[in-house]
Coordinates of C-alpha atoms and ligand atoms in Angstrom, one line a residue:
M237 CA 114.9 36.6 214.2
L238 CA 113.6 33.1 214.4
N239 CA 114.5 30.4 211.8
I240 CA 111.3 29.0 211.6
I241 CA 109.0 29.0 208.5
P242 CA 106.3 29.8 208.3
K243 CA 106.5 32.4 210.9
P244 CA 104.9 31.9 214.1
Y245 CA 102.1 34.1 215.6
K246 CA 103.8 35.6 218.3
A247 CA 107.7 34.9 219.8
E248 CA 109.3 36.7 222.6
E249 CA 113.1 36.1 222.1
L250 CA 115.2 35.7 225.7
P251 CA 118.4 36.1 226.5
G252 CA 120.8 32.6 226.4
K253 CA 120.9 29.6 224.6
A254 CA 119.5 25.8 225.0
D255 CA 122.3 23.2 224.7
A256 CA 120.5 20.5 222.4
R257 CA 123.6 19.2 220.5
G258 CA 123.5 16.1 222.4
G259 CA 119.9 15.5 221.5
F260 CA 116.7 15.6 223.4
N261 CA 115.5 13.7 226.2
F262 CA 111.5 13.5 225.9
A263 CA 108.9 12.8 228.8
P264 CA 106.6 10.2 227.4
C265 CA 103.2 11.9 226.3
S266 CA 100.2 10.9 224.6
W267 CA 101.8 11.7 221.3
D268 CA 104.8 9.7 221.5
R269 CA 104.2 8.8 218.0
D270 CA 105.0 12.2 216.8
T271 CA 108.1 12.4 219.1
A272 CA 109.4 9.3 217.4
R273 CA 109.1 10.8 214.2
F274 CA 110.8 13.9 215.4
L275 CA 113.7 12.1 216.8
K276 CA 114.3 10.3 213.4
N277 CA 114.9 14.0 211.8
I278 CA 117.6 15.0 214.4
S279 CA 121.4 14.2 214.2
P280 CA 122.9 14.6 218.0
S281 CA 126.4 15.2 217.9
G282 CA 127.1 14.1 221.3
G283 CA 126.9 15.6 225.0
A284 CA 124.1 15.9 227.5
R285 CA 120.7 15.9 226.2
L286 CA 118.1 18.6 226.5
A287 CA 114.5 17.6 228.7
V288 CA 111.5 18.1 226.8
A289 CA 107.9 17.8 228.7
A290 CA 104.7 18.3 227.1
E291 CA 101.3 19.4 228.8
E292 CA 97.8 18.8 227.3
N293 CA 95.8 22.2 227.8
S294 CA 92.3 21.8 226.1
A295 CA 91.9 25.6 226.0
L296 CA 94.2 25.9 222.9
G297 CA 92.9 25.1 219.6
K298 CA 93.7 22.2 217.7
E299 CA 96.6 23.3 215.7
E300 CA 97.9 25.8 218.0
Y301 CA 100.9 25.3 220.5
C302 CA 103.2 27.1 222.8
L303 CA 106.6 26.1 222.7
D304 CA 108.8 27.3 225.6
I305 CA 112.7 26.9 225.2
S306 CA 114.9 27.8 228.4
E307 CA 118.3 26.8 229.3
S308 CA 117.1 24.0 231.4
G309 CA 114.7 22.5 228.9
V310 CA 111.7 22.7 226.8
K311 CA 108.3 22.7 227.4
I312 CA 105.1 22.3 224.8
T313 CA 101.8 23.2 225.3
A314 CA 99.3 21.7 222.9
S315 CA 95.6 20.3 223.0
S316 CA 96.3 17.6 220.3
G317 CA 98.7 15.8 218.3
A318 CA 98.7 18.3 215.6
G319 CA 99.6 21.3 217.9
Y320 CA 102.5 19.1 219.6
A321 CA 103.7 17.8 216.2
Y322 CA 104.0 21.7 214.7
A323 CA 105.8 22.6 218.0
L324 CA 108.1 19.8 217.4
E325 CA 108.3 21.0 213.5
S326 CA 109.3 24.4 215.0
L327 CA 112.0 23.1 217.2
R328 CA 113.4 20.8 214.4
Q329 CA 113.7 24.2 212.3
L330 CA 115.7 25.8 215.3
Y331 CA 117.5 22.9 215.9
S332 CA 118.9 22.7 212.3
A333 CA 119.4 26.2 211.9
G334 CA 121.5 26.4 214.9
G335 CA 123.3 23.3 214.7
G336 CA 121.7 22.0 218.2
L337 CA 121.8 25.4 220.2
L338 CA 118.4 26.6 220.2
P339 CA 117.7 30.6 221.2
C340 CA 115.7 31.0 224.2
V341 CA 112.4 31.9 223.7
K342 CA 108.6 31.6 224.5
I343 CA 106.4 30.7 221.4
K344 CA 102.6 30.8 221.3
D345 CA 101.5 29.9 217.6
K346 CA 98.3 29.2 215.5
P347 CA 97.4 29.1 211.8
R348 CA 95.6 31.9 210.1
F349 CA 93.7 29.5 207.9
A350 CA 92.2 26.2 208.8
W351 CA 92.4 25.0 205.2
R352 CA 96.2 25.0 204.2
G353 CA 96.4 22.8 200.9
F354 CA 99.1 21.2 198.8
M355 CA 97.8 19.5 195.4
L356 CA 99.9 17.1 193.2
D357 CA 99.2 16.4 189.8
V358 CA 100.1 12.8 189.5
G359 CA 97.8 12.2 186.3
R360 CA 100.1 13.8 183.8
Y361 CA 103.2 12.0 185.4
Y362 CA 102.9 9.2 187.9
M363 CA 105.0 9.6 190.8
P364 CA 106.4 6.9 193.1
V365 CA 104.7 6.2 196.7
D366 CA 108.0 7.0 198.5
E367 CA 108.3 10.3 196.5
V368 CA 104.6 11.2 197.2
K369 CA 105.4 10.6 201.1
R370 CA 108.5 12.7 200.3
F371 CA 105.9 15.7 199.4
I372 CA 103.9 14.6 202.6
D373 CA 106.7 15.3 205.2
F374 CA 107.4 18.6 203.0
M375 CA 103.9 19.7 203.6
V376 CA 104.4 18.8 207.4
M377 CA 107.3 21.1 207.7
H378 CA 105.7 23.7 206.0
K379 CA 102.7 23.2 208.6
L380 CA 100.4 22.2 205.8
N381 CA 97.3 20.3 206.4
V382 CA 95.5 19.4 203.2
F383 CA 96.9 17.0 200.6
H384 CA 94.7 17.3 197.6
F385 CA 95.7 14.3 195.2
H386 CA 95.0 14.9 191.6
L387 CA 94.5 11.4 190.5
T388 CA 93.0 11.1 187.1
E389 CA 93.5 12.7 183.8
D390 CA 93.2 12.7 180.2
Q391 CA 96.9 11.2 179.9
G392 CA 96.6 8.7 182.8
W393 CA 94.1 7.2 185.5
R394 CA 96.4 6.6 188.5
L395 CA 93.7 4.9 190.9
E396 CA 92.9 1.4 191.2
I397 CA 89.1 0.7 191.1
K398 CA 88.2 -2.9 191.4
K399 CA 84.9 -2.5 189.8
Y400 CA 86.3 -1.1 186.8
P401 CA 89.6 -2.8 186.5
L402 CA 90.3 -1.5 183.0
L403 CA 90.7 2.0 184.1
T404 CA 94.3 1.0 185.4
E405 CA 95.1 -2.3 183.4
K406 CA 94.6 0.2 180.0
G407 CA 94.0 3.8 181.2
S408 CA 97.2 4.2 183.5
R409 CA 99.3 4.0 180.3
R410 CA 99.9 6.2 177.4
S411 CA 102.3 5.3 174.3
H412 CA 104.0 8.6 174.3
T413 CA 104.1 12.3 175.4
N414 CA 104.0 14.8 173.0
F415 CA 107.2 14.4 170.9
N416 CA 108.6 12.4 173.2
C417 CA 108.5 8.5 171.9
R418 CA 108.7 6.7 175.5
P419 CA 105.8 5.1 176.8
H420 CA 104.7 6.4 180.5
G421 CA 102.4 4.8 182.7
G422 CA 101.7 4.0 186.7
F423 CA 99.2 3.8 189.2
Y424 CA 98.3 3.5 192.9
T425 CA 97.1 0.0 194.2
Q426 CA 94.4 0.4 196.7
E427 CA 96.6 -1.0 199.3
E428 CA 99.1 1.6 198.4
I429 CA 96.5 4.3 198.7
K430 CA 95.4 3.1 202.0
D431 CA 99.2 3.1 203.1
I432 CA 99.5 7.0 201.6
V433 CA 96.2 7.7 203.7
E434 CA 97.7 6.5 206.7
Y435 CA 100.8 8.2 206.3
C436 CA 99.1 11.6 206.0
H437 CA 96.8 10.8 209.1
E438 CA 100.1 10.0 211.4
R439 CA 101.1 13.5 210.2
H440 CA 97.9 15.2 210.7
V441 CA 97.3 15.7 207.1
I442 CA 93.9 15.0 205.5
V443 CA 93.7 13.8 201.8
V444 CA 91.3 15.0 199.4
P445 CA 91.4 12.9 196.5
E446 CA 90.2 14.2 192.8
I447 CA 88.4 12.5 190.4
D448 CA 88.1 15.2 187.5
M449 CA 84.9 15.1 185.6
P450 CA 83.1 15.4 183.2
G451 CA 86.3 16.8 181.6
H452 CA 89.8 15.3 181.8
M453 CA 88.1 11.9 181.3
Q454 CA 90.0 10.7 178.1
A455 CA 91.8 7.9 179.8
A456 CA 88.6 6.5 181.3
I457 CA 86.9 7.0 177.9
H458 CA 89.8 5.0 176.4
C459 CA 88.9 2.1 178.7
Y460 CA 85.1 2.2 178.7
P461 CA 84.3 4.3 175.1
E462 CA 80.3 4.1 176.1
L463 CA 81.2 6.8 178.6
S464 CA 81.5 9.3 175.8
C465 CA 78.8 11.1 174.0
F466 CA 79.8 9.1 170.5
D467 CA 81.4 6.0 172.3
R468 CA 84.4 7.0 170.5
K469 CA 87.5 5.1 170.6
L470 CA 90.2 7.3 171.7
P471 CA 93.6 6.5 173.1
V472 CA 94.8 7.7 176.6
A473 CA 95.8 11.1 175.5
T474 CA 99.3 11.5 174.6
H475 CA 99.5 15.3 174.4
W476 CA 98.8 18.2 177.0
G477 CA 95.8 20.5 176.4
V478 CA 92.3 20.5 177.0
K479 CA 90.2 17.6 175.4
H480 CA 86.9 18.1 173.8
D481 CA 85.5 14.6 174.4
I482 CA 84.4 14.3 178.1
L483 CA 82.0 12.1 179.7
C484 CA 78.5 12.2 178.2
A485 CA 76.0 13.8 180.9
G486 CA 72.9 12.6 178.9
K487 CA 73.2 8.6 179.6
D488 CA 72.4 7.2 182.7
S489 CA 75.1 4.7 182.7
T490 CA 77.6 7.4 183.0
L491 CA 76.2 8.4 186.4
Q492 CA 76.2 4.5 187.3
F493 CA 79.9 4.9 186.5
V494 CA 80.7 7.6 188.4
K495 CA 78.5 6.4 191.4
G496 CA 80.7 3.0 191.1
V497 CA 84.0 4.8 191.1
L498 CA 83.1 7.2 193.9
D499 CA 81.8 4.2 196.2
E500 CA 85.4 2.9 196.4
V501 CA 86.9 6.4 196.5
V502 CA 85.0 7.3 199.7
E503 CA 86.1 4.0 201.1
L504 CA 89.9 5.0 200.6
F505 CA 89.5 8.5 201.5
P506 CA 87.7 8.8 204.6
D507 CA 88.2 12.4 205.4
G508 CA 84.6 13.6 204.2
Y509 CA 85.7 15.4 200.9
V510 CA 85.7 14.5 197.3
H511 CA 87.0 17.0 194.6
L512 CA 85.0 16.2 191.4
G513 CA 87.4 18.6 189.2
G514 CA 84.5 20.4 187.0
D515 CA 87.3 22.5 185.1
E516 CA 87.9 22.8 181.4
A517 CA 84.8 20.9 180.0
P518 CA 84.3 22.0 176.5
K519 CA 80.7 21.5 175.6
M520 CA 81.3 20.5 171.8
R521 CA 80.1 17.3 171.9
W522 CA 77.6 17.7 174.3
Q523 CA 76.1 20.1 171.5
L524 CA 76.0 17.4 169.3
C525 CA 74.9 14.5 171.2
P526 CA 71.3 13.0 171.1
H527 CA 71.4 11.6 174.7
C528 CA 72.8 15.0 176.3
Q529 CA 70.0 17.2 174.0
K530 CA 67.4 14.7 175.4
K531 CA 68.4 15.1 179.0
I532 CA 68.8 19.2 178.5
K533 CA 65.0 19.0 177.3
Q534 CA 63.9 16.4 179.6
L535 CA 65.0 18.7 182.6
G536 CA 64.0 21.7 180.9
L537 CA 67.5 23.2 181.3
K538 CA 68.6 26.2 179.3
D539 CA 72.2 25.0 177.8
E540 CA 75.1 22.6 178.0
N541 CA 76.5 24.9 181.1
Q542 CA 73.2 24.2 183.0
L543 CA 73.5 20.3 182.1
Q544 CA 77.2 20.6 183.7
A545 CA 75.9 22.1 186.8
H546 CA 73.0 19.5 187.1
F547 CA 75.2 16.4 186.4
I548 CA 77.8 17.6 189.4
G549 CA 74.7 18.5 191.4
E550 CA 73.6 14.7 191.1
V551 CA 77.0 13.7 192.1
K552 CA 77.3 16.2 195.2
D553 CA 74.2 14.7 196.4
Y554 CA 74.9 11.3 196.3
L555 CA 78.3 12.1 197.8
K556 CA 76.2 14.3 200.6
E557 CA 74.4 11.0 201.2
K558 CA 77.6 9.2 202.3
G559 CA 78.5 12.3 204.4
V560 CA 81.0 13.7 201.9
Q561 CA 81.2 17.1 201.0
A562 CA 82.0 17.7 197.1
I563 CA 84.7 20.5 195.9
T564 CA 85.1 21.4 192.5
W565 CA 87.1 24.0 190.6
N566 CA 85.2 27.1 190.1
E567 CA 84.4 27.6 186.1
D568 CA 83.0 30.8 185.1
E569 CA 80.6 29.6 182.7
I570 CA 79.0 27.4 185.7
S571 CA 79.3 30.5 188.1
G572 CA 75.6 30.9 189.6
K573 CA 74.3 27.8 188.1
A574 CA 76.1 25.0 190.3
P575 CA 74.5 24.2 193.6
A576 CA 76.0 26.6 196.1
D577 CA 76.7 23.7 198.6
V578 CA 79.3 22.4 196.7
T579 CA 82.6 24.3 198.0
W580 CA 84.9 25.6 195.2
T581 CA 89.0 25.8 194.8
V582 CA 89.3 29.1 192.9
W583 CA 91.6 29.0 190.1
N584 CA 90.9 31.3 187.7
V585 CA 89.3 34.4 188.5
L586 CA 90.8 37.9 187.7
E587 CA 90.9 40.7 190.0
K588 CA 88.0 42.4 187.9
D589 CA 86.0 39.3 188.1
L590 CA 86.2 39.4 191.9
N591 CA 82.4 40.5 192.2
K592 CA 81.2 37.3 191.2
M593 CA 83.1 35.3 193.9
Y594 CA 81.4 37.9 196.3
A595 CA 77.8 36.7 194.7
E596 CA 79.0 32.9 195.2
M597 CA 79.8 33.7 198.8
E598 CA 76.5 35.5 199.4
R599 CA 74.9 32.2 198.3
G600 CA 77.0 30.7 200.9
R601 CA 79.3 28.7 198.8
K602 CA 82.7 27.8 200.5
L603 CA 85.7 28.9 198.7
I604 CA 89.5 28.0 198.7
N605 CA 91.9 30.2 197.0
S606 CA 93.9 28.2 194.3
S607 CA 94.6 31.1 192.1
S608 CA 96.8 30.4 189.4
V609 CA 98.4 33.2 189.7
P610 CA 100.1 33.2 192.0
N611 CA 99.7 29.5 193.6
Y612 CA 100.0 27.4 190.6
L613 CA 103.9 26.2 191.5
D614 CA 104.2 24.7 188.0
L615 CA 104.1 28.0 186.4
T616 CA 107.4 30.1 185.7
Y617 CA 108.8 31.8 188.4
N618 CA 108.4 35.0 185.7
K619 CA 104.9 34.3 186.0
N620 CA 104.5 33.7 189.8
P621 CA 107.8 35.0 191.4
L622 CA 108.6 34.1 195.0
K623 CA 107.5 37.8 196.1
D624 CA 104.0 37.7 194.8
V625 CA 103.5 34.2 196.6
Y626 CA 104.4 35.5 199.8
S627 CA 102.6 38.9 199.4
Q628 CA 99.5 37.5 198.2
P629 CA 96.3 38.5 200.3
V630 CA 95.0 34.8 200.3
D631 CA 91.5 36.1 201.7
I632 CA 90.6 37.3 198.0
C633 CA 87.0 38.1 199.2
K634 CA 87.8 39.5 202.4
K635 CA 85.2 37.4 204.1
H636 CA 87.1 35.3 206.3
E637 CA 84.7 32.4 207.6
K638 CA 83.9 31.7 204.0
M639 CA 87.3 31.7 202.4
L640 CA 88.7 28.1 204.0
G641 CA 92.2 28.8 203.4
A642 CA 94.2 28.3 200.1
E643 CA 96.0 25.5 198.0
A644 CA 99.3 25.6 196.2
S645 CA 99.4 23.6 193.1
L646 CA 101.7 21.5 191.6
W647 CA 100.5 20.7 187.8
T648 CA 102.8 18.2 186.2
E649 CA 102.6 19.2 182.2
Q650 CA 106.0 20.5 182.5
I651 CA 107.4 18.4 185.5
P652 CA 108.6 15.1 184.3
T653 CA 111.4 14.5 187.0
I654 CA 111.4 14.9 191.0
K655 CA 114.6 17.4 190.3
R656 CA 112.3 19.8 188.6
A657 CA 109.6 19.1 190.9
H658 CA 111.2 20.5 193.7
F659 CA 112.9 23.0 191.6
M660 CA 109.7 24.5 191.0
T661 CA 108.1 24.1 194.4
F662 CA 110.6 25.4 196.7
P663 CA 111.2 28.0 197.8
R664 CA 107.8 29.1 196.7
L665 CA 106.0 26.7 199.0
G666 CA 107.7 28.5 202.1
A667 CA 106.3 31.3 201.2
F668 CA 103.1 30.2 200.4
A669 CA 103.1 28.6 203.8
E670 CA 103.9 31.6 205.2
A671 CA 100.7 33.5 203.5
V672 CA 98.4 30.7 204.8
W673 CA 99.7 30.3 208.1
S674 CA 101.2 33.5 209.5
D675 CA 99.6 36.4 210.6
D676 CA 99.0 38.9 208.0
M677 CA 100.0 42.0 209.9
S678 CA 103.3 40.4 211.1
R679 CA 104.3 39.3 207.5
N680 CA 107.5 40.8 205.8
Y681 CA 109.1 39.7 202.8
D682 CA 112.5 40.8 203.6
E683 CA 112.7 39.6 206.8
F684 CA 111.3 36.2 205.1
L685 CA 114.5 36.2 202.7
A686 CA 116.8 36.6 205.9
R687 CA 115.4 33.4 207.0
I688 CA 116.0 31.6 203.5
P689 CA 119.7 30.5 203.9
A690 CA 118.3 28.5 207.1
Y691 CA 115.5 27.1 205.1
E692 CA 117.5 26.0 202.1
K693 CA 119.8 24.2 204.6
L694 CA 116.6 22.4 206.4
L695 CA 115.1 21.5 202.7
K696 CA 118.4 20.1 201.5
S697 CA 118.4 17.6 204.7
A698 CA 115.3 16.9 204.3
G699 CA 115.9 15.2 201.0
A700 CA 115.0 18.2 198.3
V701 CA 117.0 17.6 195.4
K702 CA 117.1 21.2 194.1
T703 CA 115.8 24.0 195.0
A704 CA 115.6 27.9 193.1
S705 CA 117.7 30.3 194.5
V706 CA 115.9 33.6 195.5
K707 CA 117.4 35.4 192.6
R708 CA 116.3 32.8 190.3
A709 CA 112.8 32.7 191.9
N710 CA 112.3 36.1 191.3
P711 CA 113.7 36.4 187.5
G712 CA 114.6 40.0 186.1
K713 CA 112.9 41.0 183.1
I714 CA 114.9 39.7 180.0
F715 CA 115.7 36.2 181.8
G716 CA 111.8 36.0 182.8
A717 CA 110.9 36.6 179.2
F718 CA 112.9 33.9 178.1
E719 CA 111.8 31.5 180.6
Q720 CA 108.1 32.5 179.6
L721 CA 108.9 32.1 175.9
W722 CA 110.3 28.4 176.6
F723 CA 107.5 27.5 178.8
N724 CA 104.9 28.6 176.4
K725 CA 106.4 27.1 173.4
V726 CA 106.2 23.4 175.1
Q727 CA 102.7 24.2 176.6
L728 CA 101.4 25.4 172.7
C729 CA 102.7 21.7 171.1
W730 CA 99.9 20.9 168.6
H731 CA 96.8 19.9 170.5
G732 CA 95.0 23.5 169.7
L733 CA 95.2 22.1 165.8
H734 CA 94.1 18.4 166.3
N735 CA 91.5 19.5 168.5
L736 CA 90.2 21.6 165.2
I737 CA 90.4 19.0 163.1
D738 CA 89.0 16.3 165.4
D739 CA 85.9 18.5 166.1
A740 CA 85.7 19.1 162.0
K741 CA 85.5 15.2 161.9
V742 CA 83.0 14.9 164.5
K743 CA 80.6 17.5 163.4
S744 CA 80.8 16.0 159.8
K745 CA 79.9 12.7 161.2
Y746 CA 77.3 13.6 164.0
G747 CA 76.4 17.4 163.1
K748 CA 74.0 16.9 160.2
K749 CA 71.7 14.0 161.9
K750 CA 70.4 16.9 164.3
Ligands
LIG1904 C1 92.8 24.1 186.4 O1 94.0 24.3 186.2 N1 92.3 23.5 185.2 C2 92.3 23.7 187.6
LIG1905 ZN1 76.5 13.0 175.5

């Protein structure tokens, strides 16, 4: 058994050990920057250094690599820096597990899916740049290559936009969080964003920013009330839950605002993708709003769901002109209406509704599996136990070419600290990485568990503050029920009641005029 997560595609273990306790002696190659990064993660204990040579072979895929370890040295073959970096990552893991003594082995490795993502929600809780970077390091360790950066929320706008300075001046701070009276805030300057993006690119990770619209926009509405249907003056949201005040899709000025934001977003994030959210956008306000209703009539649309599809379509077209691919979350009521050239991160499709996803694929839509069960890492270990994350099929639609891959998502409503973030992420991220990278036929949960002790050691050395034990990550019925109860209690808070009262207020004020 090789202590590498995710498990390589093919590995032939040979007799003998290579001694790298004294470290490594790398021959220069085109990817010296990756070498330098690798060496920072190695702590030699003295003695002779093991030779490492690299060979470029353009016949290999971009992320493929061969890693041959023998007593006399290490040879890496790759066609690009990404493949080379992944070879070094495997080497690092073997080095860490063996305390510098490496098994002699011939590895040929390549990913199962091209899109191997990790989503981080910094809207609910801001995360300092260094901690974001630490997550990027963890992504690289797991051979993940898409950083989905969820930057805007009802509870906080985290991205500096020069054209709309209030978004961060006012929109990045909330007065309190649920029943906790402490203010919370923070945002990334454009310089910090460039630094994060560069950090990712050096590590062969692309960045997909998410500007969630038309829902999840209360922080922006706080700064610019005219973005909402009734120019409502609302605070940056202080409670979790779905908010009913969303962008007004009837006013042309809303689209101008969105375009202004995206002009800067596509400059800051040059990888050719922008996630437009599109999730959880209740239509109560649109049903009452004269602007939205006028737009529906003008365009000959059937209802408010079609208006959302139209709105996303307009933004998608704007991005397309700039050579940028739009992505949104799948939303059931928009199914079959939204333009098919918007890629979807699929988050809430039940087994029984998978036929809707087949239909979307038939229309040509590309999908990324970000199914909340089992890929939301903020959900309890009771809901998404380690074994379920590991055993998932990933390719839910069994049509490989349209299923780009998958994302593990860390929403942060229940994650106010880094310690909690790491505890919820590990070891599930290891299981997720193996599900998206490793060959489906060779995956074996028991064998994965045997690699966990070495994985835990590696995580600790890489700065994981806290990880869940395998037992904790697969809770029994009774503990799991308590864990779920606690989570649900915190989840509910009072937003449901608040929305109910607020809706009644809006209806009595604006409903009669219709
Ligand atoms: C989501 O979980 N609202 C995408
Ligand atoms: Zn409106």
